Each structure stands twice: as C-alpha cells, then as structure tokens.
Amino acid sequence: MKRFITLFAAVCACAVLVAQEITLSPDNIDAVIARMTLKEKATIVVGAGYKSMLAGQFGFKVPVPGAAGMTQAIPRLGIPAIVLSDGPAGVRIQQTCTGFPIGSMLSSTWNTELVEEVGEAIGAEALAYGVDVLLAPGMNLQRNPLCGRNFEYFSEDPLLSGRTAAAYIRGVQGRGVGTSAKHFASNNQETNRFWNDSRVAPDVLEALYLRGFEIAVKEAQPWTIMASYNRLNGIHTQQDRWLLTDVLRGRWGFEGLVMTDWTGKRDTPAQIAAGCDLMEPGGASQTRELVRSVKKGELPEEALDVCVRRVLELIVKTPTFRGVPRSKAPDLEAHAIVAREAAEEGIVLLDNDGVLPLKASATLALFGVGSYQALPGGTGSGHVHRPYVVSLASGLQTEGFQINSYLSDTYGGYLSKNKPKKTFLSGMLGSPAAPEMPVTRELVEKAASSDIAIFTISRQAGEGGDRHMEDDFLLSEGERQALTDVSEVFHSQGKRVVVVLNIGGVIETASWKHLADAVLLAWQPGQEGGSALARVLDGAVSPSGRLPVTFPVDYFDLPSSAHFPYNYSGRSTMASGGKDREKDVPNVGYTDYAEGLEVGYRAFLRADAPAVSYPFGHGLSYTSFEESRPVFSGDTVEVTVRNIGPVAGKHAVIIMNPTLCAFGKTRVLAPGESETLTMKYYAENR
Ligand code: GLC
C-alpha cells in the first residue's frame, strides 16, 4: 500500500509539474526541459518541414515565405518557431533581397573587413524580413574545380576559407541574427552528394578539410553548424559523434547547435546521440522514431535532453524569441553600394598589356551573351531573388561608353528568342545561363568599326550536380572560334581585345589567353556586377582582387582530377531519391582523397611541378606597390606597403611559407602613400 501511495504521490507531483505553466526564458531552460513531455522533446529537435520553403509555390501561410525551414513551436511552454533561410550571396526568400557577389568573389578581395560589411548588410536584411538564422557561409574547401558548388565556397586554402568565413559570420551575427557554417565536413562534390563517402586520411582531414571550420568556430562562434549530406570515412557526418562532439565541441569549443543539411529521415536516434541537435527540414516520422527509441531504452532520454537544450539555447538568442521588431524595410540602397564595392574589390585582373583602363572615348564591341545578361550568382540554395541585375552593357553605358549598337541589337534579338529554360522552381533555385549565341566572322567584321572588343565568357553552376569538362571547364568549339575571329579581326586593325570571365569556378585559360590583351575575372558579381565591372574597366577603381584558387594549365595537372567523378556527366544527384544508392552506382559510392595535401597550390610547390596558368594569389593592378620585409613578432607580422605607381589603389599582402600564413588588405593608397599592416601569423597552416 505504502509503495502505491508513494507512486501515486510521484505521479501527482509530475502531473502538477507538467500542468504548472512555465514560459521559456534564457535562464529557465532546464526547468522547461523538466516539464516537457517526451513527445515535446522529440518535436522540438525536428523541423517543421518544407512548408516554409515551398510557401511561394503552394501558398502555405508561414511567417517568411521561401525561407528554407523552421523549427516547431510549443506554445504551452512559450517556445516559438524560429525561421531559417539561405543563403550565402543574400537572403533567399520570396521577398526580393540584395544579391551580393558569390563566396569565391568575397574571398578574392582578401579584405576581411569588407566581407564583414557584406555580412552586416545580409544580416540586416535577414533581421528586417523575419529570419532568425542565415544558412551561410558555405565554406567547403575547393578541392577540385569541377565541384558544382565551388561558387558558394571561398578557396582551395583553409586559412583563407576560415578567416573569410569568420568575417562573414561576425558581420551577420553582429546584427543579432545567427549563421550556419556549412557543410560540415568534406562535402567537396555534388555527385552522389547524399551518400558519397569522402575517404580522407586523418592528417589531411585535419589540415585541409576541418581547418577552415576550426578557424571559423574559434574566431567567430557561429550560432549553428550544418552537418553535410555525405559520409566521411564511412560514417554520415550527421551521426558522427567523433566529428560533432569530440572534435567540434570537445577540441574546438563550439558552443552552438548542429543541424542537418536538408536530409530526409536517416537514423534519427543515432544523429541525436552523435550531437546533431536539429533535423531539418524535419518530418513527423523522425519524431515518432525518437519517441519509440527512448521508450524502448535504445536512446537514453538524457542524450535527447542535451540536444533539446541546445535547440532552446538557440531559440532564446533569436530576434523572434526576443520580440525584436521586423522593419520589413532594410536600407537596400546602402546594401547595393556594399554589393558593388565587394564586387569591385573581388574582380581579379589576370592579364593586362596596358589596354586597361579603357580610354573614355573608346567605342566598345561587346561579344558574349554574358555581356548583356550577366550571371550574378550560382543556382540552387545559393540563389537570391534580386531586385535587378546590372549587365556589363548597361554598366558601361552608365559610365559613358558607346557600345556597338549593331552587336547589342543582334544579341538582344537572340536573347529574346533564347531565354533560359525556367521551371516552377526557378524562382527559388535560379536559372541556367542562356545558350551562347553563335558568332560568324562576318558579324565580327561588321563590329570591328568599334575601337575595342570585350568578349564575355559565361559559366553557370550550382547545387545538385558537378561541372563537366566539355563546354564547361573547356571552351566550347563555338567560343574558341569566335574568340579567335575577334582576336584576328580586331588585331589586324591594330585594335585590342579584352576577355571578361563571368564564371562561378575555374575554367581552362592557358590555350586561349594569348588571343586577348587583357583578361578580367568577374566571377559572379551579384546584382551590381555590371556597375563594378565598368568602374574597374574605366579605371574609376583600380583592381585589387587576388586569386583564392589556382587556374591550372590542364585539369589533369591537378592530382584530385584522378579522384573526382567529372566523367559522371554531372547528372544532378537531386533525383537520387531517399535510398542508399552506392550499390546502384558503385563508381560514385565513395571518393578517395588520394591526393592528400596536394590540393590547389599545394600540388605545385614541388620544384618539378608543372607550371600553372594563373597561380593562387595572382592579381594585377593599375598601379604598383612596394612591400617592406616582413617583421615577425610572436604571432603577428608587420609589412609596410607603399604605392609607388601612378594611380590610387588597394593592395593585398599575402605571405606564403610555403603555404598561406598571413594576409591583409590596405585601404586605398594614393600614389606615394604608405600603410603598415599588422597581420596575424598562422604558422600551423600546413
Ligand atoms: C540544401 C543545401 C544547403 C541549404 C539547405 C536549405 O540542400 O545543401 O546548403 O542551406 O538545403 O536550402
């Protein structure tokens, strides 16, 4: 009887506890967890599904239509649902938002202060439009040029990646909005991305593929980390306790939450046990599985509580929980200027025989669809609904240049009949580039009345598929012929040729760059790209961008080329469905990172290594700079930079020993002016 009374009293006490109302606050999280039912715990660690992402297409009522995901509210406990949205180049929601340059272009500035400003602007728009966590920065190492998402990522070097990411994170989080450093880890291809097993030697994993994330965590503490789709050395990262708990939290001191990438249900209890706190986009089957697993004693409830606590710790930091007013009116004009400045500083002048900057009186013949329809960014979750995109043609006209109207009319007519194929998801995922217009010799000769030819080469890439060799990494036959004709016709009349690369990732350049008098890498420069390009071309701004990645002479000079599924024809793996596929496509079940540390410029450090077309860190200016000998003291290094050339400009100091160990960027220096940079020295960057 006594036992019955004790038990009855305990049940009543629990009932009272559960019934007793409590409202979540930053300092009562444990008390709230104590009052949560198992079902509520299993609910809060699972997202609210695809309704938010697809609201624009299907009219679901959600706080921020188009935002990638949400958590689930538990009103009884005062727990609101929070909003998670992409993406690195701007807030990707139904509402138009500023389209910033892609990640590779931000890192090309080598200017962490400027990157932080971009983060601040994106954070301000996220805050204004109701977003709580921005699913960015994308920061996987650019292991191989054919990865479809390199445009979203920063570099082939972990130090440049990590410090650029840290600056971006500081900027966004400075606005009181969270970030999600992604995709953790070794997610370096899109082929078979949901199941591919990245097989990486431990020392290489630490030195290259984890190092950037380590720097970002230690220098900026992102509110969240996104665990990648792929497997790493046989284990899905999303259930790899060594990665998510021992390394990320135990060794690096990460204080935030880990969420999955947008995966269907996997082994949810194993993910929770590993320290993956939030299943996105989330589905009811995951909640059911957790309840069952705890009830059967397979998953300790304490392990679930650890993740519940981290979800609540995230929620109480968010603008939604704190009731921060959402203006819905960020300063888009000011942000457009930030986007243009970031693009101006991210443009890399690869070659110039003196034809640049252009003379104001020059009349210009613009070739390439990209001259008239710029590619501001890549496709997939890295897309942005931009209010406009400034093309090179309109940017040049705004700067006062005359462009060849015969050519612009011809391209205009062609583009009106060859619009990029759109689908009902294009609004969310962006569109492919328009097909290149065939250029005849006759067309070139007609256009040769202009003083200078500008030939834009465009490349699009995006989430869900890797790039190809033919007509992608390599120029197409049509492009090669057109560039040859333009070069022959214009040079035969003593006129010059400028090539502009509007690309998201490295292409082959060595076989054709002799045809041009200048080559300008414009990356995918965001909505203000045409303005930025025009201001660099006419010398309003002296180019100061430097390469964050190597342009090899030949793709196969890269050791990773022997271990990358480029010949998988880049078929989107989005269609792969939810079951484990390596048995169906054994040749892409895993990727062997057999090249080890020989990634990017690290593959060309040996004395007998092949030459490259454009090396890591390369970039020209319209002026010239003198650097003092570096002065090392402790973990800093000082270099004084002097502008010894004819015009003002900025300069990036890049210290290699032999790998990247320090870098910094001056302000604009007038001719004769100096600035001393004090930079952090990272001796351990292998
Ligand atoms: C995607 C991407 C990830 C994105 C997420 C939400 O599949 O891999 O970068 O943030 O899903 O859209």
PDB file of C-alpha atoms in Angstrom, residues 117-219:
ATOM      1  CA  GLU A 117      30.432  44.608 -44.012  1.00  0.00           C
ATOM      2  CA  VAL A 118      28.744  42.280 -46.510  1.00  0.00           C
ATOM      3  CA  GLY A 119      27.743  40.028 -43.600  1.00  0.00           C
ATOM      4  CA  GLU A 120      26.327  43.035 -41.743  1.00  0.00           C
ATOM      5  CA  ALA A 121      24.217  44.019 -44.743  1.00  0.00           C
ATOM      6  CA  ILE A 122      22.889  40.486 -45.275  1.00  0.00           C
ATOM      7  CA  GLY A 123      22.242  40.188 -41.536  1.00  0.00           C
ATOM      8  CA  ALA A 124      20.311  43.448 -41.577  1.00  0.00           C
ATOM      9  CA  GLU A 125      18.047  42.151 -44.358  1.00  0.00           C
ATOM     10  CA  ALA A 126      17.557  38.825 -42.582  1.00  0.00           C
ATOM     11  CA  LEU A 127      16.572  40.694 -39.426  1.00  0.00           C
ATOM     12  CA  ALA A 128      14.235  43.050 -41.277  1.00  0.00           C
ATOM     13  CA  TYR A 129      12.374  40.299 -43.111  1.00  0.00           C
ATOM     14  CA  GLY A 130      11.870  37.920 -40.174  1.00  0.00           C
ATOM     15  CA  VAL A 131      14.737  35.446 -40.469  1.00  0.00           C
ATOM     16  CA  ASP A 132      16.472  34.176 -37.307  1.00  0.00           C
ATOM     17  CA  VAL A 133      19.324  32.075 -38.713  1.00  0.00           C
ATOM     18  CA  LEU A 134      21.012  32.555 -42.093  1.00  0.00           C
ATOM     19  CA  LEU A 135      22.150  29.234 -43.571  1.00  0.00           C
ATOM     20  CA  ALA A 136      25.564  30.540 -44.523  1.00  0.00           C
ATOM     21  CA  PRO A 137      28.515  30.804 -45.078  1.00  0.00           C
ATOM     22  CA  GLY A 138      29.179  27.916 -47.426  1.00  0.00           C
ATOM     23  CA  MET A 139      32.832  27.183 -46.758  1.00  0.00           C
ATOM     24  CA  ASN A 140      33.893  23.760 -48.006  1.00  0.00           C
ATOM     25  CA  LEU A 141      37.386  23.618 -49.441  1.00  0.00           C
ATOM     26  CA  GLN A 142      37.598  23.909 -53.240  1.00  0.00           C
ATOM     27  CA  ARG A 143      39.271  20.541 -53.676  1.00  0.00           C
ATOM     28  CA  ASN A 144      38.577  20.290 -57.401  1.00  0.00           C
ATOM     29  CA  PRO A 145      37.444  22.923 -59.961  1.00  0.00           C
ATOM     30  CA  LEU A 146      34.508  20.792 -61.126  1.00  0.00           C
ATOM     31  CA  CYS A 147      32.571  20.820 -57.861  1.00  0.00           C
ATOM     32  CA  GLY A 148      29.208  22.366 -58.762  1.00  0.00           C
ATOM     33  CA  ARG A 149      29.065  24.486 -55.601  1.00  0.00           C
ATOM     34  CA  ASN A 150      32.550  25.987 -55.601  1.00  0.00           C
ATOM     35  CA  PHE A 151      30.929  29.344 -56.410  1.00  0.00           C
ATOM     36  CA  GLU A 152      29.451  29.354 -52.901  1.00  0.00           C
ATOM     37  CA  TYR A 153      32.754  28.440 -51.276  1.00  0.00           C
ATOM     38  CA  PHE A 154      35.846  30.569 -50.646  1.00  0.00           C
ATOM     39  CA  SER A 155      39.117  28.936 -51.521  1.00  0.00           C
ATOM     40  CA  GLU A 156      41.445  25.982 -52.011  1.00  0.00           C
ATOM     41  CA  ASP A 157      43.236  27.128 -48.871  1.00  0.00           C
ATOM     42  CA  PRO A 158      41.764  26.511 -45.386  1.00  0.00           C
ATOM     43  CA  LEU A 159      43.214  29.682 -43.841  1.00  0.00           C
ATOM     44  CA  LEU A 160      41.703  31.993 -46.440  1.00  0.00           C
ATOM     45  CA  SER A 161      38.450  29.984 -46.211  1.00  0.00           C
ATOM     46  CA  GLY A 162      38.335  30.071 -42.425  1.00  0.00           C
ATOM     47  CA  ARG A 163      39.163  33.746 -41.979  1.00  0.00           C
ATOM     48  CA  THR A 164      36.778  34.834 -44.738  1.00  0.00           C
ATOM     49  CA  ALA A 165      34.044  32.722 -43.162  1.00  0.00           C
ATOM     50  CA  ALA A 166      34.790  34.129 -39.700  1.00  0.00           C
ATOM     51  CA  ALA A 167      34.473  37.692 -41.025  1.00  0.00           C
ATOM     52  CA  TYR A 168      31.166  36.858 -42.716  1.00  0.00           C
ATOM     53  CA  ILE A 169      29.849  35.218 -39.521  1.00  0.00           C
ATOM     54  CA  ARG A 170      30.871  38.182 -37.361  1.00  0.00           C
ATOM     55  CA  GLY A 171      29.090  40.542 -39.752  1.00  0.00           C
ATOM     56  CA  VAL A 172      25.800  38.654 -39.825  1.00  0.00           C
ATOM     57  CA  GLN A 173      25.738  37.821 -36.104  1.00  0.00           C
ATOM     58  CA  GLY A 174      26.586  41.415 -35.271  1.00  0.00           C
ATOM     59  CA  ARG A 175      23.001  42.116 -36.378  1.00  0.00           C
ATOM     60  CA  GLY A 176      21.621  39.633 -33.819  1.00  0.00           C
ATOM     61  CA  VAL A 177      20.892  37.005 -36.482  1.00  0.00           C
ATOM     62  CA  GLY A 178      22.527  33.558 -36.423  1.00  0.00           C
ATOM     63  CA  THR A 179      24.589  31.811 -39.099  1.00  0.00           C
ATOM     64  CA  SER A 180      25.212  28.218 -40.091  1.00  0.00           C
ATOM     65  CA  ALA A 181      28.734  27.389 -41.272  1.00  0.00           C
ATOM     66  CA  LYS A 182      28.282  24.648 -43.865  1.00  0.00           C
ATOM     67  CA  HIS A 183      28.612  21.875 -44.940  1.00  0.00           C
ATOM     68  CA  PHE A 184      30.483  20.165 -42.152  1.00  0.00           C
ATOM     69  CA  ALA A 185      32.552  18.342 -43.453  1.00  0.00           C
ATOM     70  CA  SER A 186      34.400  17.182 -46.600  1.00  0.00           C
ATOM     71  CA  ASN A 187      31.392  17.939 -48.816  1.00  0.00           C
ATOM     72  CA  ASN A 188      33.590  18.715 -51.839  1.00  0.00           C
ATOM     73  CA  GLN A 189      31.473  17.408 -54.721  1.00  0.00           C
ATOM     74  CA  GLU A 190      27.831  17.328 -55.728  1.00  0.00           C
ATOM     75  CA  THR A 191      27.896  13.949 -57.450  1.00  0.00           C
ATOM     76  CA  ASN A 192      26.015  11.450 -55.300  1.00  0.00           C
ATOM     77  CA  ARG A 193      26.141  14.072 -52.537  1.00  0.00           C
ATOM     78  CA  PHE A 194      23.617  12.407 -50.232  1.00  0.00           C
ATOM     79  CA  TRP A 195      25.560   9.172 -49.939  1.00  0.00           C
ATOM     80  CA  ASN A 196      29.072   9.707 -51.256  1.00  0.00           C
ATOM     81  CA  ASP A 197      31.753   8.631 -48.807  1.00  0.00           C
ATOM     82  CA  SER A 198      34.641  11.113 -48.630  1.00  0.00           C
ATOM     83  CA  ARG A 199      37.631   8.943 -47.745  1.00  0.00           C
ATOM     84  CA  VAL A 200      40.260  11.253 -46.297  1.00  0.00           C
ATOM     85  CA  ALA A 201      43.438  10.422 -44.393  1.00  0.00           C
ATOM     86  CA  PRO A 202      43.242  11.787 -40.820  1.00  0.00           C
ATOM     87  CA  ASP A 203      46.168  14.234 -41.184  1.00  0.00           C
ATOM     88  CA  VAL A 204      44.763  15.583 -44.468  1.00  0.00           C
ATOM     89  CA  LEU A 205      41.286  15.857 -42.975  1.00  0.00           C
ATOM     90  CA  GLU A 206      42.596  17.949 -40.077  1.00  0.00           C
ATOM     91  CA  ALA A 207      44.953  20.119 -42.123  1.00  0.00           C
ATOM     92  CA  LEU A 208      42.659  20.878 -45.059  1.00  0.00           C
ATOM     93  CA  TYR A 209      39.020  19.904 -44.671  1.00  0.00           C
ATOM     94  CA  LEU A 210      38.417  20.658 -40.978  1.00  0.00           C
ATOM     95  CA  ARG A 211      40.910  23.509 -40.572  1.00  0.00           C
ATOM     96  CA  GLY A 212      38.740  26.210 -42.141  1.00  0.00           C
ATOM     97  CA  PHE A 213      35.789  25.288 -39.937  1.00  0.00           C
ATOM     98  CA  GLU A 214      38.110  25.238 -36.913  1.00  0.00           C
ATOM     99  CA  ILE A 215      39.252  28.795 -37.636  1.00  0.00           C
ATOM    100  CA  ALA A 216      35.661  29.962 -38.169  1.00  0.00           C
ATOM    101  CA  VAL A 217      34.495  28.376 -34.898  1.00  0.00           C
ATOM    102  CA  LYS A 218      37.393  29.650 -32.830  1.00  0.00           C
ATOM    103  CA  GLU A 219      37.339  33.166 -34.321  1.00  0.00           C
TER     104      GLU A 219
END
